[in-house]
Amino acid sequence: MEAILEAKGLCKDYEVGRDDKIRVLRDVDLKVKKGEFVAIMGQSGSGKSTLLYNISGMDQKTSGKVYFDGKDISDLSDKEMSRIRLTKMGFVFQHSHLLKNMSIRDNIILPAFKASKKPKAEISKDADELMIKLGIDRVGSHDITKVSGGQLQRAAICRALINHPVILFCDEPTGALNSSASIEVMNILNAVNKEGTAILLVTHDVKVAARADRVIFLKDGRIEAELSLGKYNPNIDNSHREEILLNWLSRRGF
Amino acid sequence: MTGTMIKKDFARNKAINIIQWFFIILSAFLMASGAMVINKSFASINKLFAIARPPHFMQMHTGDINQAEIESFAKSLDYVTQWQISEMLNMDGASIGFVKARGDITERINLSDSMMDNGFVTQNKHFDYLLNLNNEIISISDGEIAVPVKYMRSYGLELGDRVIISEDNLYMEFVITDFVRDAQMASSLASSTRFMVSVSDYIRLKDNIGRLEYLIEFMLTGTDMIDSFSREYRKAGLPDNGTAVTYPLFVMVNALGEGIKAIIFVLVSLLLIFISVINLRFTILTGIEDDIKEIGTLKALGISHKEIRKLYMTKYKILSLSGCCLACLAAILCSGLFLADMELNYGKQELSLHDLVIPLVAVALVHLIIMYFCRRIFKRIRNITVVQALIAQDASGRKIRKKKAFGLKLLRIERNTAIPMNLFLGIRELIINSGAWLLLLLVYALAICIMNIPANLNNTLRSPGFAAYMGSSVSDIRIDLQLVDDINRKHDEIIRRLIADEEIKGFSDYAMCRYKMLAEDRVEEILIECGDYTDFDISFLEGRAPIKQGEIALSVMNARKLSLGLGDRIHLMLENGEESLQVSGIYQDVTNGGYTAKMIYPYNSKDVVKYTYFIDLKEGIPVEDKADEYAKVFSFAKVIPMEDFLVQTFDIVLEPLSQVAFVANIVAVFISLLITVLFLKLNITRSCSQIANMKAMGFSNMDIRLQYLFKTGITTLAGILLGIVLSDNLGEAMMGGLISAAGFGLSIIDFTIQPVQVFLLHPFMISCTAILAAWDCSKVVRQFNIVNLIRE
């Protein structure tokens, strides 16, 4: 299958003090195919989130190339990159990062109105459907300070999906949630993936990573190993996926 | 802990703290300087008056006088301590020239363009002395001259420069050996000034040129006797065809001249304090919002709101105290700069302990005002509950929360179908956070007021239509005939000439006569202009011009002095008995010190003090040429084109006003720039997470910057509109009040607006400043990235 996202020789340095630098990503090569669900795992400080933000164009890489849909995005202008982010990519963070002074519904609709890809009535319909699907249709008019963390995170997913992105970048999307809310969020992500949206997800949680088609293990800024788990099927018992993953990870000292 | 907190805060908000500190320093500095100028002015005026001893009562007179008569009058009153008659030779400015030699370059200056009345005198014998720059009584030898300090400053004269007096049959050269400090005419507001020469030089001058005027001067036992003395003087029928001036007027004119500067200082200082306070309100409230979690934690730990407030207040105490101290020091150091003019007019004074206390008190006042408002703003901490702080993390009061909820509902994104997204988001933020943006709006409105009010006043005073407000007819040329011998023969001569002149479309003439009137139990004097007022076009505040005998119109100041209103009656004592007149109208007048009246009455020519003529020329006749022609023919009268008359009358105000208008523009732009930068820097820094979120969502840097431009632009527009409305209404009222207080005889001003300046130029300057500042400040959004936010 064709790659939607590809990194070649991706490096990232952080400046420490005036002259010192540390290299956080070292020559990372990574390919995410259309509709694929890839999880990135590794110890704290291994460069998981850095990889996610550099490969998505959110952060400025130090060197290497990143191709999105076959096109080099390294030298795009802010305007061009923003347009891609708005219309083709979706982001879900550990915290919802919704906008203050806006209701839940306004937060979800805003990117679609900004993108103006569809008539406004259609966008409103999409938003309604998404909110029903994610179970937050009743709190749509609420202020963001008036709803629970799980609801906020689902609203953030709605916002990420409203423009029908081709890829969803998730940074510890369940990190701030309790276990039942986590399961709900992951069910949603699997459903979204099933509909064709590729997902690149960073997590510590084995249960979450076991939902992915493929798991990448990062160590000291390098991809140390990869594990293919195959497509996740919600209708069967998936405990074996977690076992396989756990064994694989424990061999790597995780 | 407080120290660390403050240090951290200063480091975090360097630019904001510096701007705030700057405003505090500037306002305290101006307040201290204003206080110093006021204090020093009074001290210096008193000191000068003590040496120069200006008369308690002075009557000017032209024509013959009988010394013996005056002497016996003076001796008949036991409260007259001294008296003297001094002569003053009034000279045409064109006859006076200065010659300045600086190295190889010799510069010649002629006083023909000067609006001052120039009198030549010798030193007085008993009192009303002319002093030199060391406040010593000047004595002068032949061939020497003492020149008014006013000219020394205006023309940069130095001791040793020469003065040339020349006319057809006379040429005299003098060396400047002193500069004159004149208690009577020291003020920058005085319109006449005295040169001093030796007795023999004076006699030679008198024999050849100039118009002789007598200054009949009296010293009394005290200023409380002035009123009864002036009544006795009139009753005695002594020479009195010129103006009479009293000691309190000398003091007032002197104080006002220096006082205007001090008043402007204090006004600007109050304005800056106002800006500082709204600034502080904004920064403190945003600070509380930022630290809401910390405040909640402190409260949860059981620390009282008073202690928390103290913690926050310390920073502002430091800002204000250090700013005020610095301002006080600067004011003392710079005092020489502001007092230079005054020292020249009144003499230098050593700095005393008293002089140091005054600015200290002034800055203490500024500090207290700032602290009072800080304390009030910090009251909000008391109302924040622990739950509100820690869970909702919302420091806003219930009112604001309600407004926000309403805004969320009303401004739903789906409702917007027509406006571009960035503009809509900008408007949305403006409405939801209107409290914060109100600061900018007020500052822009204020800036426009600062620019428009002086400009409007300037334009108004310069517009020919303004003559109608000043008690003058709107005409091309004005002729004043007064202080001459045989005034009625000269009047006939003028009338004959005017009737015969075919280039004249029409003219009206008025005779100002001195009448006696009954005011309560005593007889007072009143100057009344008599003539035909049927076509008179001055604007009346109330009522109308007198149109038949038995009616009289009063100037505002006369009406106030006599406490008379429309329809009241005034009793004149005429030759054939008492005559009762009804007040038909009240008008504004700046001529004759503002005390005039108008009536239709066949006057007695021997009562006439002055004739005034208003001449309208036929179309196409050049006003200047005609005025020059008449000035030659009627050399005994003052001929002046109406426009020049306006400029001359308000010269003392117009010149500084143009400067004030110019400085006001700079100040307004500067304040707008500083506050826009302060506000946006704070606003953008606080919104960094929101901005980063929007960028992660797909908004470009340009989108975010456009939103800031829209927000600033809309605020500027609203502020400018408010400013225009305020400056037009409030400005008129304020200026009317100020001018009325200054005693020019005006109480109402209807601004003549120059639309290009008021509606285009000034708004353009302010909006450009605001937009450029917003554009530059919003550059920083490029650095905001959700990655940094998450990493933090």
mmCIF file with all atom_site columns, N, CA, C and O in Angstrom, chain A residues 14 53 58 78 82 85-86 93 97 99-101 105-106 109-111 113-114 124 143 159, chain B residues 404 408 412-414 416 421 425 428 690 693 695-701 703 785 790-791:
data_model
loop_
_atom_site.group_PDB
_atom_site.id
_atom_site.type_symbol
_atom_site.label_atom_id
_atom_site.label_alt_id
_atom_site.label_comp_id
_atom_site.label_asym_id
_atom_site.label_entity_id
_atom_site.label_seq_id
_atom_site.pdbx_PDB_ins_code
_atom_site.Cartn_x
_atom_site.Cartn_y
_atom_site.Cartn_z
_atom_site.occupancy
_atom_site.B_iso_or_equiv
_atom_site.pdbx_formal_charge
_atom_site.auth_seq_id
_atom_site.auth_comp_id
_atom_site.auth_asym_id
_atom_site.auth_atom_id
_atom_site.pdbx_PDB_model_num
ATOM 1   N N  . TYR A 1 14  ? 18.267  19.314 20.389 1.00 0.00 ? 14  TYR A N  1
ATOM 2   C CA . TYR A 1 14  ? 17.786  20.382 21.284 1.00 0.00 ? 14  TYR A CA 1
ATOM 3   C C  . TYR A 1 14  ? 18.992  21.099 21.845 1.00 0.00 ? 14  TYR A C  1
ATOM 4   O O  . TYR A 1 14  ? 19.996  20.479 22.185 1.00 0.00 ? 14  TYR A O  1
ATOM 5   N N  . TYR A 1 53  ? 5.971   14.913 16.654 1.00 0.00 ? 53  TYR A N  1
ATOM 6   C CA . TYR A 1 53  ? 5.818   16.321 16.287 1.00 0.00 ? 53  TYR A CA 1
ATOM 7   C C  . TYR A 1 53  ? 6.701   16.721 15.103 1.00 0.00 ? 53  TYR A C  1
ATOM 8   O O  . TYR A 1 53  ? 6.372   17.629 14.347 1.00 0.00 ? 53  TYR A O  1
ATOM 9   N N  . MET A 1 58  ? 4.840   19.668 12.931 1.00 0.00 ? 58  MET A N  1
ATOM 10  C CA . MET A 1 58  ? 4.457   20.600 13.990 1.00 0.00 ? 58  MET A CA 1
ATOM 11  C C  . MET A 1 58  ? 5.694   21.284 14.575 1.00 0.00 ? 58  MET A C  1
ATOM 12  O O  . MET A 1 58  ? 5.636   22.408 15.002 1.00 0.00 ? 58  MET A O  1
ATOM 13  N N  . ASP A 1 78  ? 4.623   28.644 5.999  1.00 0.00 ? 78  ASP A N  1
ATOM 14  C CA . ASP A 1 78  ? 3.723   28.493 7.149  1.00 0.00 ? 78  ASP A CA 1
ATOM 15  C C  . ASP A 1 78  ? 2.281   28.343 6.670  1.00 0.00 ? 78  ASP A C  1
ATOM 16  O O  . ASP A 1 78  ? 1.515   27.536 7.194  1.00 0.00 ? 78  ASP A O  1
ATOM 17  N N  . SER A 1 82  ? 0.076   25.126 7.264  1.00 0.00 ? 82  SER A N  1
ATOM 18  C CA . SER A 1 82  ? -1.157  25.294 8.054  1.00 0.00 ? 82  SER A CA 1
ATOM 19  C C  . SER A 1 82  ? -2.341  24.695 7.318  1.00 0.00 ? 82  SER A C  1
ATOM 20  O O  . SER A 1 82  ? -3.226  24.078 7.923  1.00 0.00 ? 82  SER A O  1
ATOM 21  N N  . ARG A 1 85  ? -2.279  20.989 7.669  1.00 0.00 ? 85  ARG A N  1
ATOM 22  C CA . ARG A 1 85  ? -2.674  20.630 9.033  1.00 0.00 ? 85  ARG A CA 1
ATOM 23  C C  . ARG A 1 85  ? -4.186  20.737 9.204  1.00 0.00 ? 85  ARG A C  1
ATOM 24  O O  . ARG A 1 85  ? -4.826  19.925 9.844  1.00 0.00 ? 85  ARG A O  1
ATOM 25  N N  . LEU A 1 86  ? -4.728  21.783 8.580  1.00 0.00 ? 86  LEU A N  1
ATOM 26  C CA . LEU A 1 86  ? -6.158  22.049 8.741  1.00 0.00 ? 86  LEU A CA 1
ATOM 27  C C  . LEU A 1 86  ? -7.020  21.020 8.011  1.00 0.00 ? 86  LEU A C  1
ATOM 28  O O  . LEU A 1 86  ? -8.013  20.530 8.548  1.00 0.00 ? 86  LEU A O  1
ATOM 29  N N  . PHE A 1 93  ? -4.111  15.403 21.678 1.00 0.00 ? 93  PHE A N  1
ATOM 30  C CA . PHE A 1 93  ? -3.024  15.463 22.651 1.00 0.00 ? 93  PHE A CA 1
ATOM 31  C C  . PHE A 1 93  ? -3.445  14.801 23.956 1.00 0.00 ? 93  PHE A C  1
ATOM 32  O O  . PHE A 1 93  ? -4.599  14.419 24.132 1.00 0.00 ? 93  PHE A O  1
ATOM 33  N N  . HIS A 1 97  ? -6.672  20.508 25.110 1.00 0.00 ? 97  HIS A N  1
ATOM 34  C CA . HIS A 1 97  ? -6.257  21.756 24.458 1.00 0.00 ? 97  HIS A CA 1
ATOM 35  C C  . HIS A 1 97  ? -7.371  22.370 23.613 1.00 0.00 ? 97  HIS A C  1
ATOM 36  O O  . HIS A 1 97  ? -7.152  22.775 22.474 1.00 0.00 ? 97  HIS A O  1
ATOM 37  N N  . LEU A 1 99  ? -10.170 25.422 22.940 1.00 0.00 ? 99  LEU A N  1
ATOM 38  C CA . LEU A 1 99  ? -10.075 26.877 23.093 1.00 0.00 ? 99  LEU A CA 1
ATOM 39  C C  . LEU A 1 99  ? -11.026 27.364 24.180 1.00 0.00 ? 99  LEU A C  1
ATOM 40  O O  . LEU A 1 99  ? -12.185 26.956 24.230 1.00 0.00 ? 99  LEU A O  1
ATOM 41  N N  . LYS A 1 100 ? -10.497 28.277 25.007 1.00 0.00 ? 100 LYS A N  1
ATOM 42  C CA . LYS A 1 100 ? -11.343 28.885 26.048 1.00 0.00 ? 100 LYS A CA 1
ATOM 43  C C  . LYS A 1 100 ? -12.342 29.805 25.365 1.00 0.00 ? 100 LYS A C  1
ATOM 44  O O  . LYS A 1 100 ? -12.191 30.159 24.203 1.00 0.00 ? 100 LYS A O  1
ATOM 45  N N  . ASN A 1 101 ? -13.309 30.222 26.081 1.00 0.00 ? 101 ASN A N  1
ATOM 46  C CA . ASN A 1 101 ? -14.304 31.168 25.556 1.00 0.00 ? 101 ASN A CA 1
ATOM 47  C C  . ASN A 1 101 ? -15.070 30.632 24.355 1.00 0.00 ? 101 ASN A C  1
ATOM 48  O O  . ASN A 1 101 ? -15.556 31.389 23.531 1.00 0.00 ? 101 ASN A O  1
ATOM 49  N N  . ARG A 1 105 ? -19.187 22.616 21.138 1.00 0.00 ? 105 ARG A N  1
ATOM 50  C CA . ARG A 1 105 ? -19.588 22.525 19.735 1.00 0.00 ? 105 ARG A CA 1
ATOM 51  C C  . ARG A 1 105 ? -18.793 23.491 18.848 1.00 0.00 ? 105 ARG A C  1
ATOM 52  O O  . ARG A 1 105 ? -18.342 23.135 17.761 1.00 0.00 ? 105 ARG A O  1
ATOM 53  N N  . ASP A 1 106 ? -18.638 24.725 19.343 1.00 0.00 ? 106 ASP A N  1
ATOM 54  C CA . ASP A 1 106 ? -17.865 25.713 18.575 1.00 0.00 ? 106 ASP A CA 1
ATOM 55  C C  . ASP A 1 106 ? -16.429 25.247 18.367 1.00 0.00 ? 106 ASP A C  1
ATOM 56  O O  . ASP A 1 106 ? -15.842 25.432 17.309 1.00 0.00 ? 106 ASP A O  1
ATOM 57  N N  . ILE A 1 109 ? -16.495 22.671 15.568 1.00 0.00 ? 109 ILE A N  1
ATOM 58  C CA . ILE A 1 109 ? -16.866 23.198 14.244 1.00 0.00 ? 109 ILE A CA 1
ATOM 59  C C  . ILE A 1 109 ? -15.815 24.147 13.660 1.00 0.00 ? 109 ILE A C  1
ATOM 60  O O  . ILE A 1 109 ? -15.648 24.238 12.440 1.00 0.00 ? 109 ILE A O  1
ATOM 61  N N  . LEU A 1 110 ? -15.110 24.853 14.562 1.00 0.00 ? 110 LEU A N  1
ATOM 62  C CA . LEU A 1 110 ? -14.193 25.898 14.109 1.00 0.00 ? 110 LEU A CA 1
ATOM 63  C C  . LEU A 1 110 ? -13.265 25.488 12.957 1.00 0.00 ? 110 LEU A C  1
ATOM 64  O O  . LEU A 1 110 ? -13.200 26.184 11.933 1.00 0.00 ? 110 LEU A O  1
ATOM 65  N N  . PRO A 1 111 ? -12.543 24.324 13.066 1.00 0.00 ? 111 PRO A N  1
ATOM 66  C CA . PRO A 1 111 ? -11.610 23.989 11.963 1.00 0.00 ? 111 PRO A CA 1
ATOM 67  C C  . PRO A 1 111 ? -12.342 23.786 10.627 1.00 0.00 ? 111 PRO A C  1
ATOM 68  O O  . PRO A 1 111 ? -11.807 24.141 9.576  1.00 0.00 ? 111 PRO A O  1
ATOM 69  N N  . PHE A 1 113 ? -15.220 25.235 9.642  1.00 0.00 ? 113 PHE A N  1
ATOM 70  C CA . PHE A 1 113 ? -15.617 26.542 9.101  1.00 0.00 ? 113 PHE A CA 1
ATOM 71  C C  . PHE A 1 113 ? -14.414 27.269 8.533  1.00 0.00 ? 113 PHE A C  1
ATOM 72  O O  . PHE A 1 113 ? -14.501 27.963 7.534  1.00 0.00 ? 113 PHE A O  1
ATOM 73  N N  . LYS A 1 114 ? -13.287 27.084 9.211  1.00 0.00 ? 114 LYS A N  1
ATOM 74  C CA . LYS A 1 114 ? -12.056 27.739 8.745  1.00 0.00 ? 114 LYS A CA 1
ATOM 75  C C  . LYS A 1 114 ? -11.637 27.148 7.394  1.00 0.00 ? 114 LYS A C  1
ATOM 76  O O  . LYS A 1 114 ? -11.239 27.861 6.482  1.00 0.00 ? 114 LYS A O  1
ATOM 77  N N  . SER A 1 124 ? -22.391 21.441 9.920  1.00 0.00 ? 124 SER A N  1
ATOM 78  C CA . SER A 1 124 ? -23.185 21.322 11.147 1.00 0.00 ? 124 SER A CA 1
ATOM 79  C C  . SER A 1 124 ? -23.716 19.900 11.304 1.00 0.00 ? 124 SER A C  1
ATOM 80  O O  . SER A 1 124 ? -23.728 19.334 12.400 1.00 0.00 ? 124 SER A O  1
ATOM 81  N N  . ASP A 1 143 ? -19.813 25.248 28.214 1.00 0.00 ? 143 ASP A N  1
ATOM 82  C CA . ASP A 1 143 ? -18.493 25.856 28.271 1.00 0.00 ? 143 ASP A CA 1
ATOM 83  C C  . ASP A 1 143 ? -17.488 24.749 28.587 1.00 0.00 ? 143 ASP A C  1
ATOM 84  O O  . ASP A 1 143 ? -17.844 23.779 29.260 1.00 0.00 ? 143 ASP A O  1
ATOM 85  N N  . ARG A 1 159 ? -13.007 17.261 17.133 1.00 0.00 ? 159 ARG A N  1
ATOM 86  C CA . ARG A 1 159 ? -12.384 18.399 16.454 1.00 0.00 ? 159 ARG A CA 1
ATOM 87  C C  . ARG A 1 159 ? -11.336 17.908 15.454 1.00 0.00 ? 159 ARG A C  1
ATOM 88  O O  . ARG A 1 159 ? -11.230 18.407 14.342 1.00 0.00 ? 159 ARG A O  1
ATOM 89  N N  . LYS B 2 404 ? -19.952 36.325 29.804 1.00 0.00 ? 404 LYS B N  1
ATOM 90  C CA . LYS B 2 404 ? -19.269 35.372 28.937 1.00 0.00 ? 404 LYS B CA 1
ATOM 91  C C  . LYS B 2 404 ? -20.242 34.323 28.419 1.00 0.00 ? 404 LYS B C  1
ATOM 92  O O  . LYS B 2 404 ? -20.244 33.991 27.239 1.00 0.00 ? 404 LYS B O  1
ATOM 93  N N  . LEU B 2 408 ? -21.067 33.504 24.592 1.00 0.00 ? 408 LEU B N  1
ATOM 94  C CA . LEU B 2 408 ? -20.909 32.187 23.972 1.00 0.00 ? 408 LEU B CA 1
ATOM 95  C C  . LEU B 2 408 ? -22.146 31.814 23.172 1.00 0.00 ? 408 LEU B C  1
ATOM 96  O O  . LEU B 2 408 ? -22.071 31.266 22.076 1.00 0.00 ? 408 LEU B O  1
ATOM 97  N N  . ARG B 2 412 ? -22.189 32.222 18.568 1.00 0.00 ? 412 ARG B N  1
ATOM 98  C CA . ARG B 2 412 ? -21.846 30.881 18.114 1.00 0.00 ? 412 ARG B CA 1
ATOM 99  C C  . ARG B 2 412 ? -21.264 30.938 16.726 1.00 0.00 ? 412 ARG B C  1
ATOM 100 O O  . ARG B 2 412 ? -21.729 31.704 15.873 1.00 0.00 ? 412 ARG B O  1
ATOM 101 N N  . ILE B 2 413 ? -20.241 30.136 16.506 1.00 0.00 ? 413 ILE B N  1
ATOM 102 C CA . ILE B 2 413 ? -19.543 30.193 15.221 1.00 0.00 ? 413 ILE B CA 1
ATOM 103 C C  . ILE B 2 413 ? -20.479 29.878 14.067 1.00 0.00 ? 413 ILE B C  1
ATOM 104 O O  . ILE B 2 413 ? -20.388 30.477 13.002 1.00 0.00 ? 413 ILE B O  1
ATOM 105 N N  . GLU B 2 414 ? -21.435 28.974 14.307 1.00 0.00 ? 414 GLU B N  1
ATOM 106 C CA . GLU B 2 414 ? -22.360 28.619 13.227 1.00 0.00 ? 414 GLU B CA 1
ATOM 107 C C  . GLU B 2 414 ? -23.231 29.780 12.793 1.00 0.00 ? 414 GLU B C  1
ATOM 108 O O  . GLU B 2 414 ? -23.738 29.808 11.690 1.00 0.00 ? 414 GLU B O  1
ATOM 109 N N  . ASN B 2 416 ? -22.307 32.699 12.219 1.00 0.00 ? 416 ASN B N  1
ATOM 110 C CA . ASN B 2 416 ? -21.617 33.576 11.283 1.00 0.00 ? 416 ASN B CA 1
ATOM 111 C C  . ASN B 2 416 ? -21.674 33.003 9.878  1.00 0.00 ? 416 ASN B C  1
ATOM 112 O O  . ASN B 2 416 ? -21.081 31.975 9.587  1.00 0.00 ? 416 ASN B O  1
ATOM 113 N N  . MET B 2 421 ? -13.720 34.434 8.662  1.00 0.00 ? 421 MET B N  1
ATOM 114 C CA . MET B 2 421 ? -13.504 33.779 9.950  1.00 0.00 ? 421 MET B CA 1
ATOM 115 C C  . MET B 2 421 ? -12.604 34.598 10.890 1.00 0.00 ? 421 MET B C  1
ATOM 116 O O  . MET B 2 421 ? -12.919 34.778 12.064 1.00 0.00 ? 421 MET B O  1
ATOM 117 N N  . LEU B 2 425 ? -13.721 35.979 14.494 1.00 0.00 ? 425 LEU B N  1
ATOM 118 C CA . LEU B 2 425 ? -13.078 35.588 15.753 1.00 0.00 ? 425 LEU B CA 1
ATOM 119 C C  . LEU B 2 425 ? -12.581 36.814 16.505 1.00 0.00 ? 425 LEU B C  1
ATOM 120 O O  . LEU B 2 425 ? -12.623 36.872 17.736 1.00 0.00 ? 425 LEU B O  1
ATOM 121 N N  . ARG B 2 428 ? -15.561 38.521 18.060 1.00 0.00 ? 428 ARG B N  1
ATOM 122 C CA . ARG B 2 428 ? -16.021 37.664 19.140 1.00 0.00 ? 428 ARG B CA 1
ATOM 123 C C  . ARG B 2 428 ? -15.203 37.901 20.412 1.00 0.00 ? 428 ARG B C  1
ATOM 124 O O  . ARG B 2 428 ? -15.733 38.108 21.496 1.00 0.00 ? 428 ARG B O  1
ATOM 125 N N  . GLN B 2 690 ? -3.603  29.520 23.754 1.00 0.00 ? 690 GLN B N  1
ATOM 126 C CA . GLN B 2 690 ? -4.717  29.569 22.806 1.00 0.00 ? 690 GLN B CA 1
ATOM 127 C C  . GLN B 2 690 ? -4.204  29.688 21.373 1.00 0.00 ? 690 GLN B C  1
ATOM 128 O O  . GLN B 2 690 ? -4.676  29.021 20.461 1.00 0.00 ? 690 GLN B O  1
ATOM 129 N N  . ASN B 2 693 ? -2.732  26.474 20.259 1.00 0.00 ? 693 ASN B N  1
ATOM 130 C CA . ASN B 2 693 ? -3.812  25.538 19.943 1.00 0.00 ? 693 ASN B CA 1
ATOM 131 C C  . ASN B 2 693 ? -4.383  25.797 18.560 1.00 0.00 ? 693 ASN B C  1
ATOM 132 O O  . ASN B 2 693 ? -4.641  24.876 17.792 1.00 0.00 ? 693 ASN B O  1
ATOM 133 N N  . LYS B 2 695 ? -2.942  27.259 16.138 1.00 0.00 ? 695 LYS B N  1
ATOM 134 C CA . LYS B 2 695 ? -1.962  26.920 15.109 1.00 0.00 ? 695 LYS B CA 1
ATOM 135 C C  . LYS B 2 695 ? -1.934  25.407 14.878 1.00 0.00 ? 695 LYS B C  1
ATOM 136 O O  . LYS B 2 695 ? -1.809  24.942 13.743 1.00 0.00 ? 695 LYS B O  1
ATOM 137 N N  . ALA B 2 696 ? -2.058  24.639 15.955 1.00 0.00 ? 696 ALA B N  1
ATOM 138 C CA . ALA B 2 696 ? -2.070  23.183 15.820 1.00 0.00 ? 696 ALA B CA 1
ATOM 139 C C  . ALA B 2 696 ? -3.282  22.741 15.012 1.00 0.00 ? 696 ALA B C  1
ATOM 140 O O  . ALA B 2 696 ? -3.253  21.756 14.281 1.00 0.00 ? 696 ALA B O  1
ATOM 141 N N  . MET B 2 697 ? -4.346  23.524 15.135 1.00 0.00 ? 697 MET B N  1
ATOM 142 C CA . MET B 2 697 ? -5.590  23.199 14.445 1.00 0.00 ? 697 MET B CA 1
ATOM 143 C C  . MET B 2 697 ? -5.483  23.498 12.959 1.00 0.00 ? 697 MET B C  1
ATOM 144 O O  . MET B 2 697 ? -6.197  22.923 12.146 1.00 0.00 ? 697 MET B O  1
ATOM 145 N N  . GLY B 2 698 ? -4.598  24.392 12.584 1.00 0.00 ? 698 GLY B N  1
ATOM 146 C CA . GLY B 2 698 ? -4.451  24.719 11.166 1.00 0.00 ? 698 GLY B CA 1
ATOM 147 C C  . GLY B 2 698 ? -4.551  26.194 10.847 1.00 0.00 ? 698 GLY B C  1
ATOM 148 O O  . GLY B 2 698 ? -4.628  26.574 9.681  1.00 0.00 ? 698 GLY B O  1
ATOM 149 N N  . PHE B 2 699 ? -4.570  27.041 11.890 1.00 0.00 ? 699 PHE B N  1
ATOM 150 C CA . PHE B 2 699 ? -4.530  28.485 11.639 1.00 0.00 ? 699 PHE B CA 1
ATOM 151 C C  . PHE B 2 699 ? -3.072  28.886 11.388 1.00 0.00 ? 699 PHE B C  1
ATOM 152 O O  . PHE B 2 699 ? -2.179  28.445 12.115 1.00 0.00 ? 699 PHE B O  1
ATOM 153 N N  . SER B 2 700 ? -2.841  29.687 10.355 1.00 0.00 ? 700 SER B N  1
ATOM 154 C CA . SER B 2 700 ? -1.463  30.099 10.067 1.00 0.00 ? 700 SER B CA 1
ATOM 155 C C  . SER B 2 700 ? -1.091  31.300 10.930 1.00 0.00 ? 700 SER B C  1
ATOM 156 O O  . SER B 2 700 ? -1.955  31.916 11.549 1.00 0.00 ? 700 SER B O  1
ATOM 157 N N  . ASN B 2 701 ? 0.208   31.621 10.947 1.00 0.00 ? 701 ASN B N  1
ATOM 158 C CA . ASN B 2 701 ? 0.660   32.802 11.695 1.00 0.00 ? 701 ASN B CA 1
ATOM 159 C C  . ASN B 2 701 ? -0.084  34.035 11.208 1.00 0.00 ? 701 ASN B C  1
ATOM 160 O O  . ASN B 2 701 ? -0.476  34.893 11.995 1.00 0.00 ? 701 ASN B O  1
ATOM 161 N N  . ASP B 2 703 ? -3.057  34.209 9.915  1.00 0.00 ? 703 ASP B N  1
ATOM 162 C CA . ASP B 2 703 ? -4.437  34.226 10.426 1.00 0.00 ? 703 ASP B CA 1
ATOM 163 C C  . ASP B 2 703 ? -4.488  34.877 11.800 1.00 0.00 ? 703 ASP B C  1
ATOM 164 O O  . ASP B 2 703 ? -5.318  35.737 12.081 1.00 0.00 ? 703 ASP B O  1
ATOM 165 N N  . ASN B 2 785 ? 4.302   27.580 19.756 1.00 0.00 ? 785 ASN B N  1
ATOM 166 C CA . ASN B 2 785 ? 4.166   26.260 19.176 1.00 0.00 ? 785 ASN B CA 1
ATOM 167 C C  . ASN B 2 785 ? 3.598   25.336 20.241 1.00 0.00 ? 785 ASN B C  1
ATOM 168 O O  . ASN B 2 785 ? 4.017   25.383 21.398 1.00 0.00 ? 785 ASN B O  1
ATOM 169 N N  . ILE B 2 790 ? 3.368   21.864 25.356 1.00 0.00 ? 790 ILE B N  1
ATOM 170 C CA . ILE B 2 790 ? 3.253   20.534 25.942 1.00 0.00 ? 790 ILE B CA 1
ATOM 171 C C  . ILE B 2 790 ? 4.506   20.221 26.771 1.00 0.00 ? 790 ILE B C  1
ATOM 172 O O  . ILE B 2 790 ? 4.436   19.688 27.865 1.00 0.00 ? 790 ILE B O  1
ATOM 173 N N  . ARG B 2 791 ? 5.657   20.639 26.228 1.00 0.00 ? 791 ARG B N  1
ATOM 174 C CA . ARG B 2 791 ? 6.903   20.365 26.925 1.00 0.00 ? 791 ARG B CA 1
ATOM 175 C C  . ARG B 2 791 ? 6.941   21.074 28.280 1.00 0.00 ? 791 ARG B C  1
ATOM 176 O O  . ARG B 2 791 ? 7.512   20.598 29.239 1.00 0.00 ? 791 ARG B O  1
#
